[in-house]
Amino acid sequence: MNITTIIAMLLIAMLEVVAIVNEINGALLAGSIAIIAGLGGYTAGKKRQPK
């Protein structure tokens, strides 16, 4: 995986933790999980396609 993608995933996860600690709505939590999954899937898809 690209280092930029990994950093983005970590930062999104940090935002997720802050949301949980501050008792912010669960929709934000679900959205952050979707973003992390999207980044991971995009990277995996790029690696599977021949260049």
mmCIF file with all atom_site columns, N, CA and C in Angstrom:
data_model
loop_
_atom_site.group_PDB
_atom_site.id
_atom_site.type_symbol
_atom_site.label_atom_id
_atom_site.label_alt_id
_atom_site.label_comp_id
_atom_site.label_asym_id
_atom_site.label_entity_id
_atom_site.label_seq_id
_atom_site.pdbx_PDB_ins_code
_atom_site.Cartn_x
_atom_site.Cartn_y
_atom_site.Cartn_z
_atom_site.occupancy
_atom_site.B_iso_or_equiv
_atom_site.pdbx_formal_charge
_atom_site.auth_seq_id
_atom_site.auth_comp_id
_atom_site.auth_asym_id
_atom_site.auth_atom_id
_atom_site.pdbx_PDB_model_num
ATOM 1   N N  . MET A 1 1  ? 0.829   -1.182 0.000   1.00 0.00 ? 1  MET A N  1
ATOM 2   C CA . MET A 1 1  ? 0.000   0.000  0.000   1.00 0.00 ? 1  MET A CA 1
ATOM 3   C C  . MET A 1 1  ? 0.871   1.242  0.000   1.00 0.00 ? 1  MET A C  1
ATOM 4   N N  . ASN A 1 2  ? 0.331   2.266  -0.577  1.00 0.00 ? 2  ASN A N  1
ATOM 5   C CA . ASN A 1 2  ? 1.014   3.547  -0.641  1.00 0.00 ? 2  ASN A CA 1
ATOM 6   C C  . ASN A 1 2  ? 1.033   4.183  0.755   1.00 0.00 ? 2  ASN A C  1
ATOM 7   N N  . ILE A 1 3  ? 2.119   4.848  1.102   1.00 0.00 ? 3  ILE A N  1
ATOM 8   C CA . ILE A 1 3  ? 2.237   5.470  2.423   1.00 0.00 ? 3  ILE A CA 1
ATOM 9   C C  . ILE A 1 3  ? 1.174   6.541  2.616   1.00 0.00 ? 3  ILE A C  1
ATOM 10  N N  . THR A 1 4  ? 0.799   7.234  1.552   1.00 0.00 ? 4  THR A N  1
ATOM 11  C CA . THR A 1 4  ? -0.238  8.262  1.652   1.00 0.00 ? 4  THR A CA 1
ATOM 12  C C  . THR A 1 4  ? -1.573  7.652  2.048   1.00 0.00 ? 4  THR A C  1
ATOM 13  N N  . THR A 1 5  ? -1.887  6.496  1.489   1.00 0.00 ? 5  THR A N  1
ATOM 14  C CA . THR A 1 5  ? -3.140  5.816  1.821   1.00 0.00 ? 5  THR A CA 1
ATOM 15  C C  . THR A 1 5  ? -3.139  5.369  3.272   1.00 0.00 ? 5  THR A C  1
ATOM 16  N N  . ILE A 1 6  ? -2.006  4.855  3.728   1.00 0.00 ? 6  ILE A N  1
ATOM 17  C CA . ILE A 1 6  ? -1.907  4.397  5.117   1.00 0.00 ? 6  ILE A CA 1
ATOM 18  C C  . ILE A 1 6  ? -2.063  5.568  6.078   1.00 0.00 ? 6  ILE A C  1
ATOM 19  N N  . ILE A 1 7  ? -1.423  6.686  5.774   1.00 0.00 ? 7  ILE A N  1
ATOM 20  C CA . ILE A 1 7  ? -1.546  7.869  6.627   1.00 0.00 ? 7  ILE A CA 1
ATOM 21  C C  . ILE A 1 7  ? -2.989  8.359  6.645   1.00 0.00 ? 7  ILE A C  1
ATOM 22  N N  . ALA A 1 8  ? -3.639  8.359  5.485   1.00 0.00 ? 8  ALA A N  1
ATOM 23  C CA . ALA A 1 8  ? -5.042  8.783  5.421   1.00 0.00 ? 8  ALA A CA 1
ATOM 24  C C  . ALA A 1 8  ? -5.923  7.879  6.270   1.00 0.00 ? 8  ALA A C  1
ATOM 25  N N  . MET A 1 9  ? -5.681  6.579  6.216   1.00 0.00 ? 9  MET A N  1
ATOM 26  C CA . MET A 1 9  ? -6.461  5.643  7.026   1.00 0.00 ? 9  MET A CA 1
ATOM 27  C C  . MET A 1 9  ? -6.257  5.899  8.516   1.00 0.00 ? 9  MET A C  1
ATOM 28  N N  . LEU A 1 10 ? -5.025  6.146  8.912   1.00 0.00 ? 10 LEU A N  1
ATOM 29  C CA . LEU A 1 10 ? -4.746  6.413  10.326  1.00 0.00 ? 10 LEU A CA 1
ATOM 30  C C  . LEU A 1 10 ? -5.405  7.706  10.796  1.00 0.00 ? 10 LEU A C  1
ATOM 31  N N  . LEU A 1 11 ? -5.365  8.736  9.960   1.00 0.00 ? 11 LEU A N  1
ATOM 32  C CA . LEU A 1 11 ? -5.985  10.002 10.341  1.00 0.00 ? 11 LEU A CA 1
ATOM 33  C C  . LEU A 1 11 ? -7.504  9.877  10.432  1.00 0.00 ? 11 LEU A C  1
ATOM 34  N N  . ILE A 1 12 ? -8.103  9.133  9.525   1.00 0.00 ? 12 ILE A N  1
ATOM 35  C CA . ILE A 1 12 ? -9.549  8.913  9.579   1.00 0.00 ? 12 ILE A CA 1
ATOM 36  C C  . ILE A 1 12 ? -9.906  8.122  10.828  1.00 0.00 ? 12 ILE A C  1
ATOM 37  N N  . ALA A 1 13 ? -9.086  7.142  11.167  1.00 0.00 ? 13 ALA A N  1
ATOM 38  C CA . ALA A 1 13 ? -9.335  6.365  12.382  1.00 0.00 ? 13 ALA A CA 1
ATOM 39  C C  . ALA A 1 13 ? -9.217  7.246  13.627  1.00 0.00 ? 13 ALA A C  1
ATOM 40  N N  . MET A 1 14 ? -8.275  8.186  13.627  1.00 0.00 ? 14 MET A N  1
ATOM 41  C CA . MET A 1 14 ? -8.150  9.109  14.752  1.00 0.00 ? 14 MET A CA 1
ATOM 42  C C  . MET A 1 14 ? -9.395  9.980  14.875  1.00 0.00 ? 14 MET A C  1
ATOM 43  N N  . LEU A 1 15 ? -9.911  10.462 13.755  1.00 0.00 ? 15 LEU A N  1
ATOM 44  C CA . LEU A 1 15 ? -11.147 11.247 13.777  1.00 0.00 ? 15 LEU A CA 1
ATOM 45  C C  . LEU A 1 15 ? -12.304 10.420 14.322  1.00 0.00 ? 15 LEU A C  1
ATOM 46  N N  . GLU A 1 16 ? -12.314 9.167  13.962  1.00 0.00 ? 16 GLU A N  1
ATOM 47  C CA . GLU A 1 16 ? -13.343 8.244  14.438  1.00 0.00 ? 16 GLU A CA 1
ATOM 48  C C  . GLU A 1 16 ? -13.283 8.109  15.962  1.00 0.00 ? 16 GLU A C  1
ATOM 49  N N  . VAL A 1 17 ? -12.094 7.957  16.508  1.00 0.00 ? 17 VAL A N  1
ATOM 50  C CA . VAL A 1 17 ? -11.925 7.832  17.959  1.00 0.00 ? 17 VAL A CA 1
ATOM 51  C C  . VAL A 1 17 ? -12.377 9.113  18.656  1.00 0.00 ? 17 VAL A C  1
ATOM 52  N N  . VAL A 1 18 ? -12.023 10.252 18.100  1.00 0.00 ? 18 VAL A N  1
ATOM 53  C CA . VAL A 1 18 ? -12.441 11.528 18.683  1.00 0.00 ? 18 VAL A CA 1
ATOM 54  C C  . VAL A 1 18 ? -13.963 11.631 18.679  1.00 0.00 ? 18 VAL A C  1
ATOM 55  N N  . ALA A 1 19 ? -14.595 11.177 17.609  1.00 0.00 ? 19 ALA A N  1
ATOM 56  C CA . ALA A 1 19 ? -16.056 11.212 17.528  1.00 0.00 ? 19 ALA A CA 1
ATOM 57  C C  . ALA A 1 19 ? -16.681 10.332 18.607  1.00 0.00 ? 19 ALA A C  1
ATOM 58  N N  . ILE A 1 20 ? -16.106 9.174  18.830  1.00 0.00 ? 20 ILE A N  1
ATOM 59  C CA . ILE A 1 20 ? -16.641 8.268  19.849  1.00 0.00 ? 20 ILE A CA 1
ATOM 60  C C  . ILE A 1 20 ? -16.467 8.867  21.245  1.00 0.00 ? 20 ILE A C  1
ATOM 61  N N  . VAL A 1 21 ? -15.300 9.423  21.520  1.00 0.00 ? 21 VAL A N  1
ATOM 62  C CA . VAL A 1 21 ? -15.025 10.001 22.838  1.00 0.00 ? 21 VAL A CA 1
ATOM 63  C C  . VAL A 1 21 ? -15.964 11.176 23.124  1.00 0.00 ? 21 VAL A C  1
ATOM 64  N N  . ASN A 1 22 ? -16.253 11.977 22.101  1.00 0.00 ? 22 ASN A N  1
ATOM 65  C CA . ASN A 1 22 ? -17.111 13.148 22.272  1.00 0.00 ? 22 ASN A CA 1
ATOM 66  C C  . ASN A 1 22 ? -18.589 12.838 22.074  1.00 0.00 ? 22 ASN A C  1
ATOM 67  N N  . GLU A 1 23 ? -18.928 11.562 21.971  1.00 0.00 ? 23 GLU A N  1
ATOM 68  C CA . GLU A 1 23 ? -20.308 11.100 21.831  1.00 0.00 ? 23 GLU A CA 1
ATOM 69  C C  . GLU A 1 23 ? -21.020 11.725 20.634  1.00 0.00 ? 23 GLU A C  1
ATOM 70  N N  . ILE A 1 24 ? -20.328 11.779 19.512  1.00 0.00 ? 24 ILE A N  1
ATOM 71  C CA . ILE A 1 24 ? -20.914 12.292 18.270  1.00 0.00 ? 24 ILE A CA 1
ATOM 72  C C  . ILE A 1 24 ? -21.711 11.170 17.617  1.00 0.00 ? 24 ILE A C  1
ATOM 73  N N  . ASN A 1 25 ? -22.694 11.541 16.821  1.00 0.00 ? 25 ASN A N  1
ATOM 74  C CA . ASN A 1 25 ? -23.628 10.612 16.183  1.00 0.00 ? 25 ASN A CA 1
ATOM 75  C C  . ASN A 1 25 ? -22.917 9.430  15.509  1.00 0.00 ? 25 ASN A C  1
ATOM 76  N N  . GLY A 1 26 ? -23.530 8.260  15.540  1.00 0.00 ? 26 GLY A N  1
ATOM 77  C CA . GLY A 1 26 ? -22.970 7.049  14.953  1.00 0.00 ? 26 GLY A CA 1
ATOM 78  C C  . GLY A 1 26 ? -22.879 7.084  13.443  1.00 0.00 ? 26 GLY A C  1
ATOM 79  N N  . ALA A 1 27 ? -23.620 7.997  12.793  1.00 0.00 ? 27 ALA A N  1
ATOM 80  C CA . ALA A 1 27 ? -23.541 8.110  11.334  1.00 0.00 ? 27 ALA A CA 1
ATOM 81  C C  . ALA A 1 27 ? -22.133 8.517  10.912  1.00 0.00 ? 27 ALA A C  1
ATOM 82  N N  . LEU A 1 28 ? -21.503 9.349  11.691  1.00 0.00 ? 28 LEU A N  1
ATOM 83  C CA . LEU A 1 28 ? -20.125 9.751  11.402  1.00 0.00 ? 28 LEU A CA 1
ATOM 84  C C  . LEU A 1 28 ? -19.191 8.558  11.497  1.00 0.00 ? 28 LEU A C  1
ATOM 85  N N  . LEU A 1 29 ? -19.411 7.728  12.482  1.00 0.00 ? 29 LEU A N  1
ATOM 86  C CA . LEU A 1 29 ? -18.607 6.519  12.654  1.00 0.00 ? 29 LEU A CA 1
ATOM 87  C C  . LEU A 1 29 ? -18.759 5.603  11.441  1.00 0.00 ? 29 LEU A C  1
ATOM 88  N N  . ALA A 1 30 ? -19.987 5.398  10.998  1.00 0.00 ? 30 ALA A N  1
ATOM 89  C CA . ALA A 1 30 ? -20.230 4.548  9.828   1.00 0.00 ? 30 ALA A CA 1
ATOM 90  C C  . ALA A 1 30 ? -19.601 5.148  8.578   1.00 0.00 ? 30 ALA A C  1
ATOM 91  N N  . GLY A 1 31 ? -19.660 6.452  8.453   1.00 0.00 ? 31 GLY A N  1
ATOM 92  C CA . GLY A 1 31 ? -19.047 7.115  7.305   1.00 0.00 ? 31 GLY A CA 1
ATOM 93  C C  . GLY A 1 31 ? -17.540 6.946  7.271   1.00 0.00 ? 31 GLY A C  1
ATOM 94  N N  . SER A 1 32 ? -16.913 7.043  8.429   1.00 0.00 ? 32 SER A N  1
ATOM 95  C CA . SER A 1 32 ? -15.455 6.893  8.469   1.00 0.00 ? 32 SER A CA 1
ATOM 96  C C  . SER A 1 32 ? -15.042 5.462  8.147   1.00 0.00 ? 32 SER A C  1
ATOM 97  N N  . ILE A 1 33 ? -15.833 4.495  8.590   1.00 0.00 ? 33 ILE A N  1
ATOM 98  C CA . ILE A 1 33 ? -15.540 3.102  8.241   1.00 0.00 ? 33 ILE A CA 1
ATOM 99  C C  . ILE A 1 33 ? -15.655 2.904  6.734   1.00 0.00 ? 33 ILE A C  1
ATOM 100 N N  . ALA A 1 34 ? -16.653 3.524  6.118   1.00 0.00 ? 34 ALA A N  1
ATOM 101 C CA . ALA A 1 34 ? -16.828 3.418  4.667   1.00 0.00 ? 34 ALA A CA 1
ATOM 102 C C  . ALA A 1 34 ? -15.662 4.053  3.918   1.00 0.00 ? 34 ALA A C  1
ATOM 103 N N  . ILE A 1 35 ? -15.162 5.162  4.425   1.00 0.00 ? 35 ILE A N  1
ATOM 104 C CA . ILE A 1 35 ? -14.026 5.825  3.782   1.00 0.00 ? 35 ILE A CA 1
ATOM 105 C C  . ILE A 1 35 ? -12.782 4.945  3.852   1.00 0.00 ? 35 ILE A C  1
ATOM 106 N N  . ILE A 1 36 ? -12.516 4.363  5.020   1.00 0.00 ? 36 ILE A N  1
ATOM 107 C CA . ILE A 1 36 ? -11.350 3.488  5.171   1.00 0.00 ? 36 ILE A CA 1
ATOM 108 C C  . ILE A 1 36 ? -11.472 2.280  4.245   1.00 0.00 ? 36 ILE A C  1
ATOM 109 N N  . ALA A 1 37 ? -12.656 1.688  4.179   1.00 0.00 ? 37 ALA A N  1
ATOM 110 C CA . ALA A 1 37 ? -12.865 0.536  3.297   1.00 0.00 ? 37 ALA A CA 1
ATOM 111 C C  . ALA A 1 37 ? -12.681 0.927  1.836   1.00 0.00 ? 37 ALA A C  1
ATOM 112 N N  . GLY A 1 38 ? -13.146 2.106  1.473   1.00 0.00 ? 38 GLY A N  1
ATOM 113 C CA . GLY A 1 38 ? -12.985 2.578  0.098   1.00 0.00 ? 38 GLY A CA 1
ATOM 114 C C  . GLY A 1 38 ? -11.529 2.782  -0.275  1.00 0.00 ? 38 GLY A C  1
ATOM 115 N N  . LEU A 1 39 ? -10.763 3.364  0.627   1.00 0.00 ? 39 LEU A N  1
ATOM 116 C CA . LEU A 1 39 ? -9.337  3.566  0.352   1.00 0.00 ? 39 LEU A CA 1
ATOM 117 C C  . LEU A 1 39 ? -8.613  2.234  0.201   1.00 0.00 ? 39 LEU A C  1
ATOM 118 N N  . GLY A 1 40 ? -8.928  1.297  1.082   1.00 0.00 ? 40 GLY A N  1
ATOM 119 C CA . GLY A 1 40 ? -8.290  -0.019 1.006   1.00 0.00 ? 40 GLY A CA 1
ATOM 120 C C  . GLY A 1 40 ? -8.678  -0.765 -0.255  1.00 0.00 ? 40 GLY A C  1
ATOM 121 N N  . GLY A 1 41 ? -9.948  -0.704 -0.623  1.00 0.00 ? 41 GLY A N  1
ATOM 122 C CA . GLY A 1 41 ? -10.418 -1.386 -1.830  1.00 0.00 ? 41 GLY A CA 1
ATOM 123 C C  . GLY A 1 41 ? -9.845  -0.783 -3.095  1.00 0.00 ? 41 GLY A C  1
ATOM 124 N N  . TYR A 1 42 ? -9.718  0.532  -3.118  1.00 0.00 ? 42 TYR A N  1
ATOM 125 C CA . TYR A 1 42 ? -9.152  1.209  -4.285  1.00 0.00 ? 42 TYR A CA 1
ATOM 126 C C  . TYR A 1 42 ? -7.701  0.782  -4.491  1.00 0.00 ? 42 TYR A C  1
ATOM 127 N N  . THR A 1 43 ? -6.944  0.731  -3.420  1.00 0.00 ? 43 THR A N  1
ATOM 128 C CA . THR A 1 43 ? -5.539  0.331  -3.512  1.00 0.00 ? 43 THR A CA 1
ATOM 129 C C  . THR A 1 43 ? -5.412  -1.127 -3.928  1.00 0.00 ? 43 THR A C  1
ATOM 130 N N  . ALA A 1 44 ? -6.246  -1.994 -3.357  1.00 0.00 ? 44 ALA A N  1
ATOM 131 C CA . ALA A 1 44 ? -6.194  -3.412 -3.713  1.00 0.00 ? 44 ALA A CA 1
ATOM 132 C C  . ALA A 1 44 ? -6.571  -3.613 -5.176  1.00 0.00 ? 44 ALA A C  1
ATOM 133 N N  . GLY A 1 45 ? -7.548  -2.873 -5.660  1.00 0.00 ? 45 GLY A N  1
ATOM 134 C CA . GLY A 1 45 ? -7.960  -2.985 -7.058  1.00 0.00 ? 45 GLY A CA 1
ATOM 135 C C  . GLY A 1 45 ? -6.869  -2.535 -8.013  1.00 0.00 ? 45 GLY A C  1
ATOM 136 N N  . LYS A 1 46 ? -6.138  -1.488 -7.650  1.00 0.00 ? 46 LYS A N  1
ATOM 137 C CA . LYS A 1 46 ? -5.049  -1.016 -8.502  1.00 0.00 ? 46 LYS A CA 1
ATOM 138 C C  . LYS A 1 46 ? -3.940  -2.053 -8.601  1.00 0.00 ? 46 LYS A C  1
ATOM 139 N N  . LYS A 1 47 ? -3.676  -2.775 -7.521  1.00 0.00 ? 47 LYS A N  1
ATOM 140 C CA . LYS A 1 47 ? -2.595  -3.762 -7.534  1.00 0.00 ? 47 LYS A CA 1
ATOM 141 C C  . LYS A 1 47 ? -2.967  -4.998 -8.346  1.00 0.00 ? 47 LYS A C  1
ATOM 142 N N  . ARG A 1 48 ? -4.248  -5.316 -8.447  1.00 0.00 ? 48 ARG A N  1
ATOM 143 C CA . ARG A 1 48 ? -4.675  -6.524 -9.150  1.00 0.00 ? 48 ARG A CA 1
ATOM 144 C C  . ARG A 1 48 ? -4.671  -6.346 -10.662 1.00 0.00 ? 48 ARG A C  1
ATOM 145 N N  . GLN A 1 49 ? -4.829  -5.125 -11.153 1.00 0.00 ? 49 GLN A N  1
ATOM 146 C CA . GLN A 1 49 ? -4.883  -4.888 -12.589 1.00 0.00 ? 49 GLN A CA 1
ATOM 147 C C  . GLN A 1 49 ? -3.473  -4.886 -13.180 1.00 0.00 ? 49 GLN A C  1
ATOM 148 N N  . PRO A 1 50 ? -3.301  -5.584 -14.306 1.00 0.00 ? 50 PRO A N  1
ATOM 149 C CA . PRO A 1 50 ? -1.975  -5.555 -14.951 1.00 0.00 ? 50 PRO A CA 1
ATOM 150 C C  . PRO A 1 50 ? -1.692  -4.174 -15.528 1.00 0.00 ? 50 PRO A C  1
ATOM 151 N N  . LYS A 1 51 ? -0.424  -3.804 -15.494 1.00 0.00 ? 51 LYS A N  1
ATOM 152 C CA . LYS A 1 51 ? -0.032  -2.476 -15.995 1.00 0.00 ? 51 LYS A CA 1
ATOM 153 C C  . LYS A 1 51 ? 0.267   -2.509 -17.465 1.00 0.00 ? 51 LYS A C  1
#
